[in-house]
Coordinates of C-alpha atoms in Angstrom, one line a residue:
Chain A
X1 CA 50.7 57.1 54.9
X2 CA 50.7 58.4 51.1
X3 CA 47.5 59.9 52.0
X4 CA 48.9 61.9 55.0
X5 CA 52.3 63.0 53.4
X6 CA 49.7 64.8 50.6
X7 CA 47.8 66.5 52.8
X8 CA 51.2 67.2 54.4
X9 CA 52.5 69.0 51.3
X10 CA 49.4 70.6 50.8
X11 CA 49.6 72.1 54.2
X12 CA 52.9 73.6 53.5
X13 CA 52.2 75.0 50.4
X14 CA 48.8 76.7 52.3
X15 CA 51.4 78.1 54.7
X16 CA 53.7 79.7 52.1
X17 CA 50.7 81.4 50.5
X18 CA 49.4 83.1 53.8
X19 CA 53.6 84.0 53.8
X20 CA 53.1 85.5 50.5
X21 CA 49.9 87.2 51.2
X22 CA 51.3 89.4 54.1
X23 CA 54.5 90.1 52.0
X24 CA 52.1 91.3 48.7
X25 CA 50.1 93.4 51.4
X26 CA 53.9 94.8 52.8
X27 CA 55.3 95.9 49.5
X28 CA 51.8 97.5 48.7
X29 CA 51.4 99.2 51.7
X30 CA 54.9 100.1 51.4
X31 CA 54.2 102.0 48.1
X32 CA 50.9 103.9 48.8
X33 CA 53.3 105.4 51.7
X34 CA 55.3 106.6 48.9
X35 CA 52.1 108.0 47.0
X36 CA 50.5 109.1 49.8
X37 CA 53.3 110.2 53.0
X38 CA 51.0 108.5 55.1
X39 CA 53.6 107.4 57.7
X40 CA 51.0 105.5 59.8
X41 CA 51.3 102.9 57.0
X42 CA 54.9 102.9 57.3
X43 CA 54.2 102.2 60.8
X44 CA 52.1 99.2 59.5
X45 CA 54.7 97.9 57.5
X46 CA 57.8 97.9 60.0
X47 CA 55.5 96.3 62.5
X48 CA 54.5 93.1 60.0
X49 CA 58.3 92.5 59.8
X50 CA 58.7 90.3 62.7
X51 CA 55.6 88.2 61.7
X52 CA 56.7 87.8 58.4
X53 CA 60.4 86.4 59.9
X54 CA 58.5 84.1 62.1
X55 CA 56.4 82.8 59.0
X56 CA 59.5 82.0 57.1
X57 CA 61.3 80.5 60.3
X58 CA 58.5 78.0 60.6
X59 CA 57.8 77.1 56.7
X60 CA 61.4 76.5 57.2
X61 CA 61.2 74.3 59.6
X62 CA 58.4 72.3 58.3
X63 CA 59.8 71.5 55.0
X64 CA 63.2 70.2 57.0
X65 CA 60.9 68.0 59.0
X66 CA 59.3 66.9 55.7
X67 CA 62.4 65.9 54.4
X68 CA 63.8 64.3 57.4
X69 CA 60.8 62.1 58.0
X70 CA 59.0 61.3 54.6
X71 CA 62.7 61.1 52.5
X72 CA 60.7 62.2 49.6
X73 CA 62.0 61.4 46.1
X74 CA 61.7 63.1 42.4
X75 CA 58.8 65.5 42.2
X76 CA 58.0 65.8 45.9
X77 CA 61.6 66.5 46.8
X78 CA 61.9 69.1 43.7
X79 CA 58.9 70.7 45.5
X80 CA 59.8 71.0 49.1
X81 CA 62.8 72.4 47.9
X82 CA 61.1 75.0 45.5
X83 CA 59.2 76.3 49.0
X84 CA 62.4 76.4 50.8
X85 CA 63.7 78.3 47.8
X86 CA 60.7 80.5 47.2
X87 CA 60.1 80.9 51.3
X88 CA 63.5 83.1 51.6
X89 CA 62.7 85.1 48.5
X90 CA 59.6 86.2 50.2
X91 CA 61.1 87.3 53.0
X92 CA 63.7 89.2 51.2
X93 CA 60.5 90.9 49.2
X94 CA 59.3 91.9 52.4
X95 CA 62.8 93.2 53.2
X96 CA 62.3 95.1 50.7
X97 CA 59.2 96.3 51.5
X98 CA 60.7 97.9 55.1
X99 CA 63.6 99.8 52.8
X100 CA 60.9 101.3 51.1
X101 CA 58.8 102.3 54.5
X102 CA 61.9 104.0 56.0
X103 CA 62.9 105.9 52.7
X104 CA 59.5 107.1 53.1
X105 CA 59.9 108.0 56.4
X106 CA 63.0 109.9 55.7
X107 CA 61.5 111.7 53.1
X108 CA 58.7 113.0 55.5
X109 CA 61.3 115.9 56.0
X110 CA 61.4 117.6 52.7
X111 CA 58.4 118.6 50.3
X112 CA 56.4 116.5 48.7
X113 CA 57.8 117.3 44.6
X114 CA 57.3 115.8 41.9
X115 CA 60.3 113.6 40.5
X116 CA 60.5 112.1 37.2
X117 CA 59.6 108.2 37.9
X118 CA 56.7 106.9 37.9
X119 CA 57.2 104.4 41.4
X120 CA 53.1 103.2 41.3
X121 CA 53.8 101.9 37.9
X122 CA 56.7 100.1 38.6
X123 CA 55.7 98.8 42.1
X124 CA 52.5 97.6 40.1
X125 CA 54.8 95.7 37.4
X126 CA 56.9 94.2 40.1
X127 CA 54.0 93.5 42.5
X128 CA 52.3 92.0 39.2
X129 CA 55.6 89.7 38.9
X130 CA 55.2 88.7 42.3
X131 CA 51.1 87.5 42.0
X132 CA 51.8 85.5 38.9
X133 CA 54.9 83.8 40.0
X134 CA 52.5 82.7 43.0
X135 CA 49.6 81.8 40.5
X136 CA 52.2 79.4 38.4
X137 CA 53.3 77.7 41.8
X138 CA 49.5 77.4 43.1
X139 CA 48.5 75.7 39.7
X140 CA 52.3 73.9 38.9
X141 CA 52.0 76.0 35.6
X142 CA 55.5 76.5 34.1
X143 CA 54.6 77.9 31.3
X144 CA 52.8 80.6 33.2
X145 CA 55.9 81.1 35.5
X146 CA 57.7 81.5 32.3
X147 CA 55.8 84.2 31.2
X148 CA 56.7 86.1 34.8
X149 CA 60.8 85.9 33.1
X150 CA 59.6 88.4 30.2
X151 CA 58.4 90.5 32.6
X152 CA 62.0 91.3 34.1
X153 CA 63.5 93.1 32.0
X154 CA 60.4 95.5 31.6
X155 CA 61.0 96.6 35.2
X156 CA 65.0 96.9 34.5
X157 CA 64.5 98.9 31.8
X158 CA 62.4 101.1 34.2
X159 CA 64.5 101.3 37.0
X160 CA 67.6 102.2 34.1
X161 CA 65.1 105.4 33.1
X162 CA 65.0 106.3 36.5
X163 CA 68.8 106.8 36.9
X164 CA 69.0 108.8 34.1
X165 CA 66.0 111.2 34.8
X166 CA 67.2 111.7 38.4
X167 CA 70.7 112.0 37.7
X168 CA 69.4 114.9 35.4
X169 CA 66.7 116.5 37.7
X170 CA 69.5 116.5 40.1
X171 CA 72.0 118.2 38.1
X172 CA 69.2 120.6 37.4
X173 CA 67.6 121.5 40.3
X174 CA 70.2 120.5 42.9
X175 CA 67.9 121.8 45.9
X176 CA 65.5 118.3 45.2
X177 CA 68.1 115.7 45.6
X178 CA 67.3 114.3 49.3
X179 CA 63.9 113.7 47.2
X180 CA 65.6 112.3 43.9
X181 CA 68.1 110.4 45.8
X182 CA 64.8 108.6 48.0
X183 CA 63.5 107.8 44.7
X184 CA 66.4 106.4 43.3
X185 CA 66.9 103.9 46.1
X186 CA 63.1 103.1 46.4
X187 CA 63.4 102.3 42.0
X188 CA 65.7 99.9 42.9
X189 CA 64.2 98.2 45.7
X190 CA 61.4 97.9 43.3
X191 CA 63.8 96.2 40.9
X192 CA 64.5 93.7 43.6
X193 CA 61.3 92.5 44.1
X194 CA 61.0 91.8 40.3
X195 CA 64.6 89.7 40.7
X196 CA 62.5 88.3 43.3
X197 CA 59.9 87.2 41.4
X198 CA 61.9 86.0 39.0
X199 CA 63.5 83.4 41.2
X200 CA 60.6 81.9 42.2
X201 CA 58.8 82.2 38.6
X202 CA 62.5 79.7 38.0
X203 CA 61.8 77.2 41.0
X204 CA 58.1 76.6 39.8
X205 CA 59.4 75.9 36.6
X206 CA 62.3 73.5 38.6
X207 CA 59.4 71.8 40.5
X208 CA 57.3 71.1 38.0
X209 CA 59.9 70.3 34.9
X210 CA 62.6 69.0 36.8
X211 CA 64.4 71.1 34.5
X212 CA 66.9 74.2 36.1
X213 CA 66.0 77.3 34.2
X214 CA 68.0 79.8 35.8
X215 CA 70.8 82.1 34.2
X216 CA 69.4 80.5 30.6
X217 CA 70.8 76.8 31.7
X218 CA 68.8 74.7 29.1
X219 CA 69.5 77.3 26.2
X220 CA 73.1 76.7 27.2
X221 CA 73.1 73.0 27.4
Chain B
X1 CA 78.0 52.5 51.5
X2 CA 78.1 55.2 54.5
X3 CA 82.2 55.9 53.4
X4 CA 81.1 56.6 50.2
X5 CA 78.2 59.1 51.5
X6 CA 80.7 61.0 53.6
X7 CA 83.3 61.6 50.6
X8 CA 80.2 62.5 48.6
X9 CA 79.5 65.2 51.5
X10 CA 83.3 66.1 51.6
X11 CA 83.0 66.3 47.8
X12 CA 80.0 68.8 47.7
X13 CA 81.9 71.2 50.6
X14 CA 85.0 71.0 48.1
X15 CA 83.1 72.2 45.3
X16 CA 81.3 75.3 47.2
X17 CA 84.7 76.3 48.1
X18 CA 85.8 76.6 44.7
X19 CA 82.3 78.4 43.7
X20 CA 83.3 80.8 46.5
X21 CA 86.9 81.5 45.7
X22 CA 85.3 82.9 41.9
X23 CA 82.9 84.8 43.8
X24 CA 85.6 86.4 46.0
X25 CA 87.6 87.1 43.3
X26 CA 85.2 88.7 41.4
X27 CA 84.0 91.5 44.1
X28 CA 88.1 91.8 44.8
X29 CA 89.0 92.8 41.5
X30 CA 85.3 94.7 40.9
X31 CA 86.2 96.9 43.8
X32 CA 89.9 97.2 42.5
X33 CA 88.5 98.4 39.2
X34 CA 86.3 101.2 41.2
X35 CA 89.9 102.3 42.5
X36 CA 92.1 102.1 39.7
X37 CA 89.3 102.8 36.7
X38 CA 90.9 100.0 35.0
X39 CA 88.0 98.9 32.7
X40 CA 90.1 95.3 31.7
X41 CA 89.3 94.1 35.3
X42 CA 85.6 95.3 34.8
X43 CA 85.6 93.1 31.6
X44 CA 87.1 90.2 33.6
X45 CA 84.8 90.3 36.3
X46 CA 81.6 90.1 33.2
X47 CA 83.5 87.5 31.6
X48 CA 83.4 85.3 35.4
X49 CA 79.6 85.6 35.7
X50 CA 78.5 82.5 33.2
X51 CA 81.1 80.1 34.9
X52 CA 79.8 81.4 38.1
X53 CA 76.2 80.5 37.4
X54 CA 76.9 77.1 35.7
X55 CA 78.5 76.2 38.5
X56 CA 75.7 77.4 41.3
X57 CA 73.3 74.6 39.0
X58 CA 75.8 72.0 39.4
X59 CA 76.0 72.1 43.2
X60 CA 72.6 72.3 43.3
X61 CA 71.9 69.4 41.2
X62 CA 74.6 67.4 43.0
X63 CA 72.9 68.6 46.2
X64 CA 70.2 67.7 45.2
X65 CA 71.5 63.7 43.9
X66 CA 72.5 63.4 47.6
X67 CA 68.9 64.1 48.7
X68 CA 66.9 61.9 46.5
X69 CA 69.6 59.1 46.6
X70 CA 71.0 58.9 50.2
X71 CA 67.4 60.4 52.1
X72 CA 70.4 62.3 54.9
X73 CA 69.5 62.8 58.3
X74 CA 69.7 65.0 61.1
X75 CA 73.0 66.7 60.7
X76 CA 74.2 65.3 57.1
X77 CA 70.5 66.8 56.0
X78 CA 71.2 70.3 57.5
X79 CA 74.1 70.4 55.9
X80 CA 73.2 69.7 52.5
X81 CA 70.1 72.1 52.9
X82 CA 73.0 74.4 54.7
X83 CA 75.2 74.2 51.1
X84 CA 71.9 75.2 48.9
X85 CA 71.5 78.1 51.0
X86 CA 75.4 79.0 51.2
X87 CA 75.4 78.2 47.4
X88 CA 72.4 80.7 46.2
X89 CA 73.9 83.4 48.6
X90 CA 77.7 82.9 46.7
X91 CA 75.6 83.6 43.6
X92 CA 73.8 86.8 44.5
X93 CA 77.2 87.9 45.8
X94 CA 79.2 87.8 42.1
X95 CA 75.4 89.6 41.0
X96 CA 76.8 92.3 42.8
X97 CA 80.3 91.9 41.6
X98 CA 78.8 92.7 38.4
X99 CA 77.0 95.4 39.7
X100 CA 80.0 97.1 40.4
X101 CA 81.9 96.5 37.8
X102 CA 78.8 98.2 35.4
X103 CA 79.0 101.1 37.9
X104 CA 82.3 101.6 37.1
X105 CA 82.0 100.8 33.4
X106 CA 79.3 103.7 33.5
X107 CA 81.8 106.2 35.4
X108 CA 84.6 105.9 32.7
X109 CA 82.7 108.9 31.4
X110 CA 83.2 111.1 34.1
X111 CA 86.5 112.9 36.0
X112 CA 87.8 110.5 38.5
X113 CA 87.0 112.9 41.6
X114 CA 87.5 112.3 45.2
X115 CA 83.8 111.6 46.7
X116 CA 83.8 110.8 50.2
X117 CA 83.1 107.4 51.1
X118 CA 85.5 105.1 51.5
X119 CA 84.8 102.3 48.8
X120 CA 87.9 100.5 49.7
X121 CA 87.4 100.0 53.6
X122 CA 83.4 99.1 52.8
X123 CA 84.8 96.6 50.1
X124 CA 87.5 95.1 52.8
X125 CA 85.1 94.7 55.5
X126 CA 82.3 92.9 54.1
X127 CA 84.7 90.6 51.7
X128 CA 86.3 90.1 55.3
X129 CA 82.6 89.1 56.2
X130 CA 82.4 86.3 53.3
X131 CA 85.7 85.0 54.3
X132 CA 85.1 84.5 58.0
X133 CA 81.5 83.0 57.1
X134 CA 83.3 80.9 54.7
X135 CA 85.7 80.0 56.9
X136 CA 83.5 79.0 59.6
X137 CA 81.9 77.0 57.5
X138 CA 84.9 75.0 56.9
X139 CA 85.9 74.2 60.2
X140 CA 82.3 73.9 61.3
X141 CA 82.5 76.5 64.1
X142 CA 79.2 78.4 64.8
X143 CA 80.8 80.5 67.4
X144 CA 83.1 81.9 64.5
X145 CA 80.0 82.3 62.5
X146 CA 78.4 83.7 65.3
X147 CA 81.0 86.5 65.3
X148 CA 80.5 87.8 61.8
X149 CA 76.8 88.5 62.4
X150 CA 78.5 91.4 64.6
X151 CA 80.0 92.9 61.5
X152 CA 76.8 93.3 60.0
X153 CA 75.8 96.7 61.7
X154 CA 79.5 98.4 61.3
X155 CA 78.9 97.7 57.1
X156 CA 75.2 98.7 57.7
X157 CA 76.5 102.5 59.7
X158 CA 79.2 103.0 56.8
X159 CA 76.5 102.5 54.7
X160 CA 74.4 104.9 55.5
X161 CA 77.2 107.0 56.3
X162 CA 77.8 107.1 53.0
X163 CA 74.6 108.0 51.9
X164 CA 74.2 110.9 54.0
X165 CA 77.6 112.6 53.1
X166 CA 77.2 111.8 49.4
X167 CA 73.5 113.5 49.6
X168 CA 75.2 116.6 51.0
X169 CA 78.2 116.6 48.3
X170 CA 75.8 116.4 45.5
X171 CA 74.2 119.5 47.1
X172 CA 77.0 121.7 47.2
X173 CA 78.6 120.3 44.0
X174 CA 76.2 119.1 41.5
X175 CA 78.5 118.8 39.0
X176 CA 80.1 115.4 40.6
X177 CA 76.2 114.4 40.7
X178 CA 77.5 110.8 38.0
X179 CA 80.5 110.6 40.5
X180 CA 78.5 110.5 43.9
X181 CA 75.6 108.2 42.8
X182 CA 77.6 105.3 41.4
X183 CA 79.6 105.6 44.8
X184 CA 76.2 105.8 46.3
X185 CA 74.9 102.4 44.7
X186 CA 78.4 100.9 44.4
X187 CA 78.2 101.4 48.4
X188 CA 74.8 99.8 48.5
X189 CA 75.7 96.8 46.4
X190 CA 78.7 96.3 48.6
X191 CA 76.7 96.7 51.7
X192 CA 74.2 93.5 50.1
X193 CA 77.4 91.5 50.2
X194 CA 77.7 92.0 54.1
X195 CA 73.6 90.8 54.2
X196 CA 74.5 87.7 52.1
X197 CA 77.6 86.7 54.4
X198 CA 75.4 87.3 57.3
X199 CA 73.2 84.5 55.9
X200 CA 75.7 82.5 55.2
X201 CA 76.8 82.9 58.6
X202 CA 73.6 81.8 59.6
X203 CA 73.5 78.8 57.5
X204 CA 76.7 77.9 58.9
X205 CA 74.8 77.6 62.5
X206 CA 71.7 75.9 61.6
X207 CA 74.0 73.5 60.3
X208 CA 76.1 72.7 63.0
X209 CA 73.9 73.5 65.9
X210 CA 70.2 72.7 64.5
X211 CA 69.1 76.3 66.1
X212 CA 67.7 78.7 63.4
X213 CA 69.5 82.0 64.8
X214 CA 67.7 84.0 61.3
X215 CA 66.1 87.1 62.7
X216 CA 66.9 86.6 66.5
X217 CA 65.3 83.3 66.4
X218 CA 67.0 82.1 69.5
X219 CA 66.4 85.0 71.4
X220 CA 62.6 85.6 70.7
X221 CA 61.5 82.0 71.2

């Protein structure tokens, strides 16, 4: 019975990594539409939406059976509620990932210009957020996940540069803000995905310490 | 024993309430403050955000108590899982509370022009969104929940109403460039609230009908 409700939690934590693997692949394919204005990857992207809801939908599902049939306590419980927790921000990465395809697609109307942020670093940062949260829950390393937390504020300070330069460049060159504007909102959706990471980086560290770390609660406490 | 379990349900429901009066509160008086420039309700909707987050972490940990010690069922399960959800939703919605209130903040340094999107309305329809999620999670009435998800596309279309006329201002008066892209984000941020009460909404559902409705669920399967 132990033996089966292992393999059990093992199985759903297999399932939330293929979930996380098609939402990395979204938000990267996502941004090389960005680099590149290759709207067939757009395309790509829109179209993985649907599995992606379907995934979380059935993760969903199987940690609620989980819970209903095996009443697991301490640690177990922490960590079927961890992938219930770390399920929807996944999807909401690869939310993100569509806002980004369809700013790219709107942008396929004006000239490709050159606006003063640097979106490959910063989806690299945030998409480097994302990986390492993932590496802290595969191993049940907290300290690893609480390296992911220092990374956040890198990638606000970022998106903060961002609305200043293309505030300027718009005030400067008016004719370039459908592009500046495109940028802006993709910076911030880029921001998101770092929150994103964040929150999971916080319920690998629940999981495995018992402890909740979010908003700075054991500093406070 | 069972008694006891129910006022311990009751209990948790009483407390979300409370966590989701702050959190109403704080996007009412944020979006006042965009109207009125008054910078002492900014200050008051900062000051809110650490009570708000201590309490998300004790609903959570007495949602989680209930789990580990009572091992719910069926219904009583969904609805604990149900309040987690609801709970980390109420959250993100006083994150963008604060949002706006550092939006305005940021445009104290600028002429209080007229830019044209209708902050107000936007504000009123989606806070009309968290109330009637709220309140159908209160009676437990998924056809009232039901009905919000309806709102959703009306606060989506304002939206990106918004974002097209503001593009078109800042092209024919660049000078209001600050003005229009804090409306533009303040717009967005307002826009997230609608997304969060639509998930609440949802929650609200699972609970009471044991039907995931996320993403068309129903109607795809």
């Amino acid at each position: 019975m132990r033996i089966k409700f292992q393999q059990n939690l093992d199985e759903l934590k297999e399932r939330l990594l293929v979930m996380a693997g098609l939402v990395e692949q979204a938000i990267q394919r996502a941004t090389e539409s960005y680099s590149t204005r290759d709207l067939g990857l757009c395309e790509m992207v829109l179209r993985s939406e649907p599995a992606i809801n379907r995934m979380e939908r059935e993760i969903d599902q199987a940690a609620l059976d989980l819970l209903a049939m095996e009443q697991p306590m301490a640690v177990d419980l922490r960590f079927i509620i961890a992938v219930i927790r770390i399920n929807a921000d996944l999807e909401r990465v690869g939310d993100q990932a569509v806002n980004i395809a369809q700013r790219v697609q709107d942008l396929g109307m004006f000239a490709n210009v050159d606006v003063p942020v640097d979106i490959p670093k910063l989806a690299s940062l945030s998409s480097a957020m994302v990986r390492k949260a993932l590496q802290a829950f595969i191993e049940g390393d907290a300290d690893m996940a609480q390296a992911v937390l220092a990374l956040d504020d890198q990638v606000d300070e970022m998106n903060s540069a961002a609305f200043r330069s293309l505030s300027s460049l718009i005030g400067e060159r008016p004719e370039m803000t459908p592009q500046a504007l495109n940028a802006l909102i993709i910076s911030r959706n880029l921001e998101r995905v770092g929150d994103h990471a964040t929150n999971i980086a916080e319920d690998v560290i629940f999981w495995v310490r018992g402890a909740d770390v979010r908003h700075g609660a054991i500093a406070e406490e």
